[in-house]
Tab-separated table of C-alpha atoms in Angstrom:
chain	number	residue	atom	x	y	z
A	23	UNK	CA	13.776	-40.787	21.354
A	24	UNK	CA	16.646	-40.104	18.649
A	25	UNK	CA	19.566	-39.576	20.053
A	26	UNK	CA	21.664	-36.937	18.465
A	27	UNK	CA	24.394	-38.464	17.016
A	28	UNK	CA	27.728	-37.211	17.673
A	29	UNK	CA	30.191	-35.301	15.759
A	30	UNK	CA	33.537	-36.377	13.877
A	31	UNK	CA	36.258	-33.930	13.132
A	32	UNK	CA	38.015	-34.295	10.185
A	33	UNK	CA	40.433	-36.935	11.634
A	34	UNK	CA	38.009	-39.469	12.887
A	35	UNK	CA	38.899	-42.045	10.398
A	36	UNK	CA	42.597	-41.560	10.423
A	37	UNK	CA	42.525	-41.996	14.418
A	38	UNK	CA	40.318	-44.841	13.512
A	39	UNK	CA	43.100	-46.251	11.334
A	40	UNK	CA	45.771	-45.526	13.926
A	41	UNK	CA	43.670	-47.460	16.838
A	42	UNK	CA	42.534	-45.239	18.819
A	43	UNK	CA	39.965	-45.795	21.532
A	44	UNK	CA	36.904	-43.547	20.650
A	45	UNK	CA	34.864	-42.069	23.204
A	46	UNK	CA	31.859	-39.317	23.232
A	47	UNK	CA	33.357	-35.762	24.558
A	48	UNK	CA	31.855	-32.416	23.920
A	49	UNK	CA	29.142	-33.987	21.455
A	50	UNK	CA	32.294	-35.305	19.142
A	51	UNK	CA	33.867	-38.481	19.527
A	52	UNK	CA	36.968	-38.004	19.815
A	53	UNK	CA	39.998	-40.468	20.905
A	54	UNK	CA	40.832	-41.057	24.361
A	55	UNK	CA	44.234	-43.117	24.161
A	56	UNK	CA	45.868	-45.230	21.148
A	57	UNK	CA	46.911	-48.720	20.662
A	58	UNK	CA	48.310	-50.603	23.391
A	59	UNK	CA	49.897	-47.081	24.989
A	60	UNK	CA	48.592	-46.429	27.851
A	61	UNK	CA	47.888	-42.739	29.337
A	62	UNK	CA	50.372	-42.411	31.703
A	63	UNK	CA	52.928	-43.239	29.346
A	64	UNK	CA	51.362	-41.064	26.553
A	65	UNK	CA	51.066	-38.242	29.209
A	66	UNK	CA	54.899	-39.099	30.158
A	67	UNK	CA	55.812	-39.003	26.375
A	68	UNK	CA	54.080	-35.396	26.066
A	69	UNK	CA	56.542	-34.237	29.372
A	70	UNK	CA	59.581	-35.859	27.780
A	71	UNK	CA	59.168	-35.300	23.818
A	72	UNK	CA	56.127	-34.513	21.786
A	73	UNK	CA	52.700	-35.226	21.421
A	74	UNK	CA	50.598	-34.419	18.575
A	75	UNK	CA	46.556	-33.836	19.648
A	76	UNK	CA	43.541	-33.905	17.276
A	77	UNK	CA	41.848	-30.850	19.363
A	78	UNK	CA	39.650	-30.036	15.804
A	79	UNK	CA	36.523	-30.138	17.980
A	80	UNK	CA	37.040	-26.855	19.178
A	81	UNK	CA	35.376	-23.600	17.295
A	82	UNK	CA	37.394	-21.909	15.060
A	83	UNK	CA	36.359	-17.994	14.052
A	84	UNK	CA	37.133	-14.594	12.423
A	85	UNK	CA	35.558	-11.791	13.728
A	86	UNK	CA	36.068	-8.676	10.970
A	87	UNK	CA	35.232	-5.624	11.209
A	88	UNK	CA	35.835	-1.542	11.545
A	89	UNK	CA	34.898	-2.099	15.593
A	90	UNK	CA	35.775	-5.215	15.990
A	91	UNK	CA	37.913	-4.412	18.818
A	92	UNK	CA	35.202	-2.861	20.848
A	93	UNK	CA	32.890	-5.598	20.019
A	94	UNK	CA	35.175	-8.360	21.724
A	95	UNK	CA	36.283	-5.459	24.341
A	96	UNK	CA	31.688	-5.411	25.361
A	97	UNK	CA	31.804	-9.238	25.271
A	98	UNK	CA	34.755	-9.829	27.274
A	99	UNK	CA	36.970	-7.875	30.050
A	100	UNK	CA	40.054	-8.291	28.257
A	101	UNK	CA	41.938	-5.058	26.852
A	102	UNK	CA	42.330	-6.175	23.254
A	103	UNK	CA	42.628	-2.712	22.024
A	104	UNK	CA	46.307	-2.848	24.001
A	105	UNK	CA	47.099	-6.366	22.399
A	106	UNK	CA	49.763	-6.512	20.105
A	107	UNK	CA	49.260	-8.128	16.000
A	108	UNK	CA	49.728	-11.187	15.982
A	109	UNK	CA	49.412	-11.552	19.737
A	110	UNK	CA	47.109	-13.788	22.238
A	111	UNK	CA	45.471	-14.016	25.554
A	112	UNK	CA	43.139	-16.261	27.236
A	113	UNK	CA	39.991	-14.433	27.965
A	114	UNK	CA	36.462	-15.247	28.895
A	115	UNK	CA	32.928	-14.364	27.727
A	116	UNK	CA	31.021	-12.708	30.621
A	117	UNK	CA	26.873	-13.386	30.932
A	118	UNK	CA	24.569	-10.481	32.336
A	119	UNK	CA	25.805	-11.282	35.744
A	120	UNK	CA	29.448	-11.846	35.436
A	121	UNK	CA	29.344	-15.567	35.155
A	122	UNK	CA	31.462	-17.271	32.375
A	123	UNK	CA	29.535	-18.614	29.202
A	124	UNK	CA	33.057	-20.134	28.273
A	125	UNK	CA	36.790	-19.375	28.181
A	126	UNK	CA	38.670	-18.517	25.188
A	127	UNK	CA	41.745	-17.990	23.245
A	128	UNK	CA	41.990	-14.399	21.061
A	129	UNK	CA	44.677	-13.438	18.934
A	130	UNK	CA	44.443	-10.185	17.194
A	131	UNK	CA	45.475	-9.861	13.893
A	132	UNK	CA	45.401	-6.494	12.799
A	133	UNK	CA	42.692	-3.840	14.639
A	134	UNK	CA	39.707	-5.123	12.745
A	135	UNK	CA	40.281	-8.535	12.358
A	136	UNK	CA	40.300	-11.295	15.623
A	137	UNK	CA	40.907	-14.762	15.026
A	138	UNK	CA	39.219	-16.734	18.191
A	139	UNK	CA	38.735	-20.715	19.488
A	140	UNK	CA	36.219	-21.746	21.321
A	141	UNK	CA	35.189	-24.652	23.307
A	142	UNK	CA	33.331	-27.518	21.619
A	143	UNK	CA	31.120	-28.188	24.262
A	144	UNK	CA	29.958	-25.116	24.448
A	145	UNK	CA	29.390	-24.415	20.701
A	146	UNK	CA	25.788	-24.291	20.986
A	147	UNK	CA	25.691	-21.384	23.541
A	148	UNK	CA	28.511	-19.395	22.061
A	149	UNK	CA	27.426	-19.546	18.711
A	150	UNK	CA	23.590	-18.323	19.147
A	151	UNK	CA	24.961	-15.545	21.568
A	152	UNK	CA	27.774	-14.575	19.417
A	153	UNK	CA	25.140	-13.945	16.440
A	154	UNK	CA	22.647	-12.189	18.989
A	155	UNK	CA	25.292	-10.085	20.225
A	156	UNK	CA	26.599	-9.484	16.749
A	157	UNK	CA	22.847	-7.903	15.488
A	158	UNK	CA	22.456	-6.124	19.037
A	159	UNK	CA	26.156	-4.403	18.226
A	160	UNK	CA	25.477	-3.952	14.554
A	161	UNK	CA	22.146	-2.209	15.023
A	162	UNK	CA	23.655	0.212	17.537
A	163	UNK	CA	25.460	3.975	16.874
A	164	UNK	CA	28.872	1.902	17.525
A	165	UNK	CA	27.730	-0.917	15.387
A	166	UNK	CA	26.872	1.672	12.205
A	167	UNK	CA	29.920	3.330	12.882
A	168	UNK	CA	31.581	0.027	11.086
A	169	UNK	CA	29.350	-3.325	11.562
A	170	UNK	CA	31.143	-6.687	12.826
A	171	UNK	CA	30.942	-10.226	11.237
A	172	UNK	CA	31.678	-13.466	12.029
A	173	UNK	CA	33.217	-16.483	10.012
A	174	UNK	CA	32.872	-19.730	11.828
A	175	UNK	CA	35.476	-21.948	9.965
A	176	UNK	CA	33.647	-25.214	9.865
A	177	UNK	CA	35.192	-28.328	9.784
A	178	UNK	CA	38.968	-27.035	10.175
A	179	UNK	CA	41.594	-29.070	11.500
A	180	UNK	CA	43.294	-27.707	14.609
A	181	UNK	CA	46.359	-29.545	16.108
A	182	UNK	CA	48.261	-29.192	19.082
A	183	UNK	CA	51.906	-30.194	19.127
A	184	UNK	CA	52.998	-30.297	22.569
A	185	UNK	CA	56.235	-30.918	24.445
A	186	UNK	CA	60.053	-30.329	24.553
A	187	UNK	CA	60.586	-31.532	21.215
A	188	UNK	CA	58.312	-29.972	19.633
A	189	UNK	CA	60.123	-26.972	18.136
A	190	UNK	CA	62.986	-29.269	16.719
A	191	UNK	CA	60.227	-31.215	15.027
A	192	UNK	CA	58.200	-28.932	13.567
A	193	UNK	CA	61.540	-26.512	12.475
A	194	UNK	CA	62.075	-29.264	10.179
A	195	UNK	CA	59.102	-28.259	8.212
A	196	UNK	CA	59.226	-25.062	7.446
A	197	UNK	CA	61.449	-22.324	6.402
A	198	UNK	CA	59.739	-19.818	8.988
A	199	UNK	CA	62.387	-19.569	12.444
A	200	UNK	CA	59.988	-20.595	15.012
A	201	UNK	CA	62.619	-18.696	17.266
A	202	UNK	CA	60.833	-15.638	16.410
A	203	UNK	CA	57.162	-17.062	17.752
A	204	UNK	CA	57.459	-16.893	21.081
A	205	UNK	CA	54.861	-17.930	23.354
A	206	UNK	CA	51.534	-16.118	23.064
A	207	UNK	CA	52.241	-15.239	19.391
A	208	UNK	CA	51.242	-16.094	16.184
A	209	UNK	CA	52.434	-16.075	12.374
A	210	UNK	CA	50.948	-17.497	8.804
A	211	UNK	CA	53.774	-20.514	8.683
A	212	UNK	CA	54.699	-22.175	5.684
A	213	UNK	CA	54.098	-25.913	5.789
A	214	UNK	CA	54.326	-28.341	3.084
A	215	UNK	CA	52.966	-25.414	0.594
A	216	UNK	CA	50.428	-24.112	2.391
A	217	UNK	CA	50.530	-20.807	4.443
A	218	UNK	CA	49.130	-21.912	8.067
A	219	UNK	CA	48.347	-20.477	11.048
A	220	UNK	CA	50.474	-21.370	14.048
A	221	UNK	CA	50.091	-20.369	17.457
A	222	UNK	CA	53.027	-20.894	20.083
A	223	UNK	CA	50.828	-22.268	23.330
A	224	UNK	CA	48.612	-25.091	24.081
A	225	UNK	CA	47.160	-26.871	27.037
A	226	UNK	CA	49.448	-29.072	28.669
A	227	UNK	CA	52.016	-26.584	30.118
A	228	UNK	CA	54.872	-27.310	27.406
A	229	UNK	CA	56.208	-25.671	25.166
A	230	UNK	CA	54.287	-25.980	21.642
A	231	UNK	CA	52.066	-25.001	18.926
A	232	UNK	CA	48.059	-25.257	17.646
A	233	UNK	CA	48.191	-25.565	14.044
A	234	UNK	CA	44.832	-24.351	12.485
A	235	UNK	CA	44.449	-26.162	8.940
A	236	UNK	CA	41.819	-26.167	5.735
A	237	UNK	CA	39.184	-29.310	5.527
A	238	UNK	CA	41.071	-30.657	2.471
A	239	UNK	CA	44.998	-30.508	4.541
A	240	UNK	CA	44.024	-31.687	7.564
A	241	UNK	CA	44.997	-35.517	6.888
A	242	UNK	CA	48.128	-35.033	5.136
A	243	UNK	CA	49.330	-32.254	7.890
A	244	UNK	CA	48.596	-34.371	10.365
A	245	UNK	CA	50.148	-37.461	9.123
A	246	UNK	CA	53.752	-35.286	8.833
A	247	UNK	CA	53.430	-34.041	11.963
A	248	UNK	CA	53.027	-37.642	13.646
A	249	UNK	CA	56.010	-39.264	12.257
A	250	UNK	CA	58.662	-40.223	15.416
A	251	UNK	CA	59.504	-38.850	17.784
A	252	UNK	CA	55.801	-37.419	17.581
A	253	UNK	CA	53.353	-40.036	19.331
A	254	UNK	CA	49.702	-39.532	18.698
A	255	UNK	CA	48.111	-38.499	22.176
A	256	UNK	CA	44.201	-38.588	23.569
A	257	UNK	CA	42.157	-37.111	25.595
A	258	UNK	CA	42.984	-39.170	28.647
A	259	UNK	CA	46.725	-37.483	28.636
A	260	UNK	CA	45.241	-34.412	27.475
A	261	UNK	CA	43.196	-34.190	30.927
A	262	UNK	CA	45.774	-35.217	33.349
A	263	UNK	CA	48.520	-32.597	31.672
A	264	UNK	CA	45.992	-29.314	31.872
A	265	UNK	CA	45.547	-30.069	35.358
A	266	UNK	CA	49.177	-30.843	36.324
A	267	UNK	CA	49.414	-27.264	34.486
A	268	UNK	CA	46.699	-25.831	36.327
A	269	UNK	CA	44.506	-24.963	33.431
A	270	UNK	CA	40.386	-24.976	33.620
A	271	UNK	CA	38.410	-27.616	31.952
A	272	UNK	CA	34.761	-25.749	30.955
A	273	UNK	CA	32.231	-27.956	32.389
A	274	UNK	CA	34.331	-29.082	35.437
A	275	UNK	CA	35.990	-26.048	36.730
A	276	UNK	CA	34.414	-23.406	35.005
A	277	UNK	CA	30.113	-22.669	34.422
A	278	UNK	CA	27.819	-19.628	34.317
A	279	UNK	CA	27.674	-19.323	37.780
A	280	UNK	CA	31.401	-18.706	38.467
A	281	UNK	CA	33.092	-15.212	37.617
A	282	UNK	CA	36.839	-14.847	36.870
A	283	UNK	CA	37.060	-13.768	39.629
A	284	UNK	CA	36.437	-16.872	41.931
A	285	UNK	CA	38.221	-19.059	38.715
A	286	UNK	CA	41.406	-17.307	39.653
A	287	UNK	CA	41.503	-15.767	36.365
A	288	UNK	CA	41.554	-12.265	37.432
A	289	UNK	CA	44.572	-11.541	35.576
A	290	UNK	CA	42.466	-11.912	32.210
A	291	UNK	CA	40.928	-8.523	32.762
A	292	UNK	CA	42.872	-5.604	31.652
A	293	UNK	CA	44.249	-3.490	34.352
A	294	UNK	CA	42.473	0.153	32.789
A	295	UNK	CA	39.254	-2.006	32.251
A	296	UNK	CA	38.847	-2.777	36.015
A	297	UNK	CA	37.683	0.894	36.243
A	298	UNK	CA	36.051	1.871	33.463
A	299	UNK	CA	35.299	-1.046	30.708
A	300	UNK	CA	31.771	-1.456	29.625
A	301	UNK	CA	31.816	-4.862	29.091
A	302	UNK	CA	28.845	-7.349	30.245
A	303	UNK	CA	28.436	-8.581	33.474
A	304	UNK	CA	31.320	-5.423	34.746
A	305	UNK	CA	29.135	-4.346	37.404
A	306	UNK	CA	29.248	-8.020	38.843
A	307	UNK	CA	32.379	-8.314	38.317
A	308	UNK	CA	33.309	-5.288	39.857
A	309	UNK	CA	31.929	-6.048	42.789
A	310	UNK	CA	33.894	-9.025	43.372
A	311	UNK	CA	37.363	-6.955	42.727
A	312	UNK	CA	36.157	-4.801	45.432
A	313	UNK	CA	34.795	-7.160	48.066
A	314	UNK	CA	36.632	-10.130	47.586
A	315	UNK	CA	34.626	-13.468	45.665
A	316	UNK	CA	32.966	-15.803	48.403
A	317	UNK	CA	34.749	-18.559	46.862
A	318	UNK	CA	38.154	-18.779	44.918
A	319	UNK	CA	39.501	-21.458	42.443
A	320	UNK	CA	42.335	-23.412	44.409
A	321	UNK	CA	44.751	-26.850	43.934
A	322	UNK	CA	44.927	-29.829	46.338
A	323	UNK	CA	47.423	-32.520	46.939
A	324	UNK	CA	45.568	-35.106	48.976
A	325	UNK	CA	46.829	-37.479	50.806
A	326	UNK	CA	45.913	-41.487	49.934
A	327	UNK	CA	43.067	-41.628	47.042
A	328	UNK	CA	42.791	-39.219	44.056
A	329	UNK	CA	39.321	-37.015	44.801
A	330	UNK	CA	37.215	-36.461	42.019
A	331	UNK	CA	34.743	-33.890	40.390
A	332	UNK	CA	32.151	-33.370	43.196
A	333	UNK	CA	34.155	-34.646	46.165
A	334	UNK	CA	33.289	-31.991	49.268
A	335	UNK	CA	35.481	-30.305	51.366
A	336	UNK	CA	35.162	-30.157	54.612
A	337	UNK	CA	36.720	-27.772	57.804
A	338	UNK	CA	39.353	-30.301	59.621
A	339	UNK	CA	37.457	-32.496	62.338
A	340	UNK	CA	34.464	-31.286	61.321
A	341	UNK	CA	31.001	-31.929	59.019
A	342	UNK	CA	31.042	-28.560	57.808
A	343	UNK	CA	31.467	-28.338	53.885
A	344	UNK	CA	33.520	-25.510	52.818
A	345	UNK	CA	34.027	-26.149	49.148
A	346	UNK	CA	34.026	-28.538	46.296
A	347	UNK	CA	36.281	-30.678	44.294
A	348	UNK	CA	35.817	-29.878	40.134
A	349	UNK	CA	39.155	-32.107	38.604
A	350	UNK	CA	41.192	-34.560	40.086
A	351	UNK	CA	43.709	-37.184	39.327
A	352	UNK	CA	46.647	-38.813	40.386
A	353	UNK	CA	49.703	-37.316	38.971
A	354	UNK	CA	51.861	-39.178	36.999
A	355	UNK	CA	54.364	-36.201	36.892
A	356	UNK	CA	54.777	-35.686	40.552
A	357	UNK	CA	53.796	-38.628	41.554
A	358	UNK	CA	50.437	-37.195	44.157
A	359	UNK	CA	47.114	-37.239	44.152
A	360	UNK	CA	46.559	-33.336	42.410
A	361	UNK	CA	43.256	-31.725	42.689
A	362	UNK	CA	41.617	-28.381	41.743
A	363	UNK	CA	38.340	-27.307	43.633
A	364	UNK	CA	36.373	-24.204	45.074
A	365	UNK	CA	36.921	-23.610	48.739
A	366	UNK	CA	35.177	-20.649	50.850
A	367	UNK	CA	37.178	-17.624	51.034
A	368	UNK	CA	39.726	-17.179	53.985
A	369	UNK	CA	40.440	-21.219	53.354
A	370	UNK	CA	42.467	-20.251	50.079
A	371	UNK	CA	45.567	-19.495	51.398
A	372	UNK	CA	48.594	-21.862	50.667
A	373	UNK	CA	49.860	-24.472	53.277
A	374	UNK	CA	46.023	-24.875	54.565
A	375	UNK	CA	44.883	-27.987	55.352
A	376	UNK	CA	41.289	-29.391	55.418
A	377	UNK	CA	39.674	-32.875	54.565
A	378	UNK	CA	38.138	-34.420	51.310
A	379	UNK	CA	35.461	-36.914	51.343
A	380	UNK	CA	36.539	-40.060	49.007
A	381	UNK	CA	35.240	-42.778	48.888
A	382	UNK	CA	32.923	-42.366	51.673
A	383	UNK	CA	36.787	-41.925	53.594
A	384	UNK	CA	38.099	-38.727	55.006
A	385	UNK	CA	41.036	-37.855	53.374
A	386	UNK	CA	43.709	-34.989	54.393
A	387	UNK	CA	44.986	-32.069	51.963
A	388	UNK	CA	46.091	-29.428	51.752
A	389	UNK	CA	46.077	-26.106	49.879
A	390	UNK	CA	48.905	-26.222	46.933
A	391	UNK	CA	49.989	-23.293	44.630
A	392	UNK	CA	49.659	-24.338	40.453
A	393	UNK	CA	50.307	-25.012	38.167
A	394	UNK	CA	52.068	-28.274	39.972
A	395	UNK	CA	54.994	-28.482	37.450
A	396	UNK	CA	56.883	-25.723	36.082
A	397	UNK	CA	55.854	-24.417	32.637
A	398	UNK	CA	57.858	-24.967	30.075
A	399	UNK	CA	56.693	-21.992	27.448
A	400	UNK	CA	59.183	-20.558	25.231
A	401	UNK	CA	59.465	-16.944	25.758
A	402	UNK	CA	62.927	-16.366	23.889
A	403	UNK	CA	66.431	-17.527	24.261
């Protein structure tokens, strides 16, 4: 049997060329650390200064059209129509029964244009559902009131700068005042002559920017946007700073069985569309506004061994499982063994302790607010 071989983004040789360690992730390989640096000192450099990721694996599209709001507004529960230009939210795209095909990132543009990322590992769901979706709206009396495309933009670069230097370092390259792009917005940047798009966020709970760029830029950008202070940073960092900031990793903490609800994302779904959006999967959804989830989306500090994806949780003293482990690492900000997991409503609240099978070892923890460090997003002087 073939295997299918994996996919390169546009970087793969430079990161090649710069040593880094590739490994398969999301059907790319992609790199996991660099060199000799190791990833608690890349993931230390990231908290201290900047870090520059290759995240090009992700999707990349335009969605145009006269209803293009109401398209996105029947595919996910976020109110869009309410979002400002150049403005954007994490939201998530719902399946018949409220469970989440993936999470996303959409920034509006203008009413009738939405530029949106995508996870990589999940391209081949959201792609073929996107274009059935897309026909289903198009064929419709909305859909023929103004019909909705989509622009996948293959084989862009996207890179994330992250960390407290980041906006020093990336001033220095353009004439646009990044003070103006606070976080959650967007602008068309100039860069080295060409007019990119740069979003003030990112994954790792700094301050910083992902920097969408054409096939043909992608090498040069990225080589002027790793020069020092920037260090180039893999996946390995990449996974222990998302869950020091609390953030989901589709696959681990996230599937099609899990609404927003239980992920603790709640807060994704417009306030006026809790009543009365038609969106897929609402009635599920609804119901678990109403009623409460059975399960909720919590963090962990545990007490002696890190527990990993798929440890159980069990009631104190007891064999009874009440929930699961989906991330988990030791954390080389804060110095504990930080988890996030899924734990049986009514054991959710803060300052609750229960026990973690590692290792074939009990282990105690207990219930922990995140993110576990304070964000560091720049909202404005």
């Amino acid at each position: 049997m073939l295997l299918q071989q994996e996919r390169r983004t546009g970087l793969y040789d430079f990161h090649v060329e710069n040593g880094a360690k590739m490994v398969p992730f999301a059907g790319y390989s992609m790199p996991l650390s660099y060199g000799d640096v190791g990833q608690v000192a890349s993931h230390n450099h990231v908290r201290n200064s900047a870090g520059l990721f290759d995240v090009g694996h992700m999707v990349q599209s335009n969605f145009r059209g006269k209803t293009a709001t109401q398209f996105l507004e029947w595919l996910t529960p976020s109110s869009l129509s309410s979002l400002q230009p150049f403005s954007s939210t994490l939201s998530v795209l719902l399946n018949e029964k409220g469970g989440i095909i993936d999470d996303t990132i959409i920034t509006k543009h203008q009413e009738d244009a939405f530029y949106v990322v995508t996870n990589a590992g999940r391209r081949d769901q959201d792609l073929p559902w996107f274009a059935d979706k897309l026909k289903e709206w198009n064929a419709s009396d909305k859909g023929k009131e103004g019909p909705v495309e989509i622009e996948v933009l293959e084989n862009w670069g996207l890179l994330a700068l992250q960390g407290p230097l980041a906006a020093e370092y990336l001033q220095r390259l353009t004439s646009f005042d990044l003070k103006k792009l606070t976080f959650g917005k967007s602008a068309f940047v100039p860069i080295e002559g060409l007019n990119l798009h740069v979003a003030r966020g990112g994954y790792t709970g700094e301050d910083g920017f992902e920097i969408s760029i054409p096939p043909a830029n992608t090498v040069e950008i990225t080589k002027l946007l790793s020069q020092f202070p920037v260090q180039l940073t893999g996946l390995g960092a990449r996974d222990s700073l998302r869950l020091e900031a609390g953030m989901c990793l589709y696959g681990n903490d996230l599937d099609e069985t899990t609404t927003p609800v239980e992920a603790g994302l709640t807060w994704v779904i417009g306030k006026e569309r809790r009543e009365t959006g038609d969106f897929i999967g609402a009635d599920f959804v609804r119901k678990h506004l109403a009623d409460g989830p059975p399960r909720r989306r919590v963090g962990f500090v545990v007490e002696g061994a890190p527990a990993r994806q798929g440890a159980k949780i069990f009631k104190p003293s007891t064999s009874e499982q009440i929930g699961v482990i989906t991330s988990g690492i030791p954390s080389p900000t804060i110095g504990k063994n930080i988890a996030m997991g899924y734990i049986q409503s009514g054991w959710h609240k803060k300052g609750t302790e229960v026990e973690i099978e590692v290792r074939k070892q009990s282990r105690k923890a207990v219930l922990t607010p995140m993110p576990f460090i304070k964000p560091s997003y720049y909202r404005g002087d």
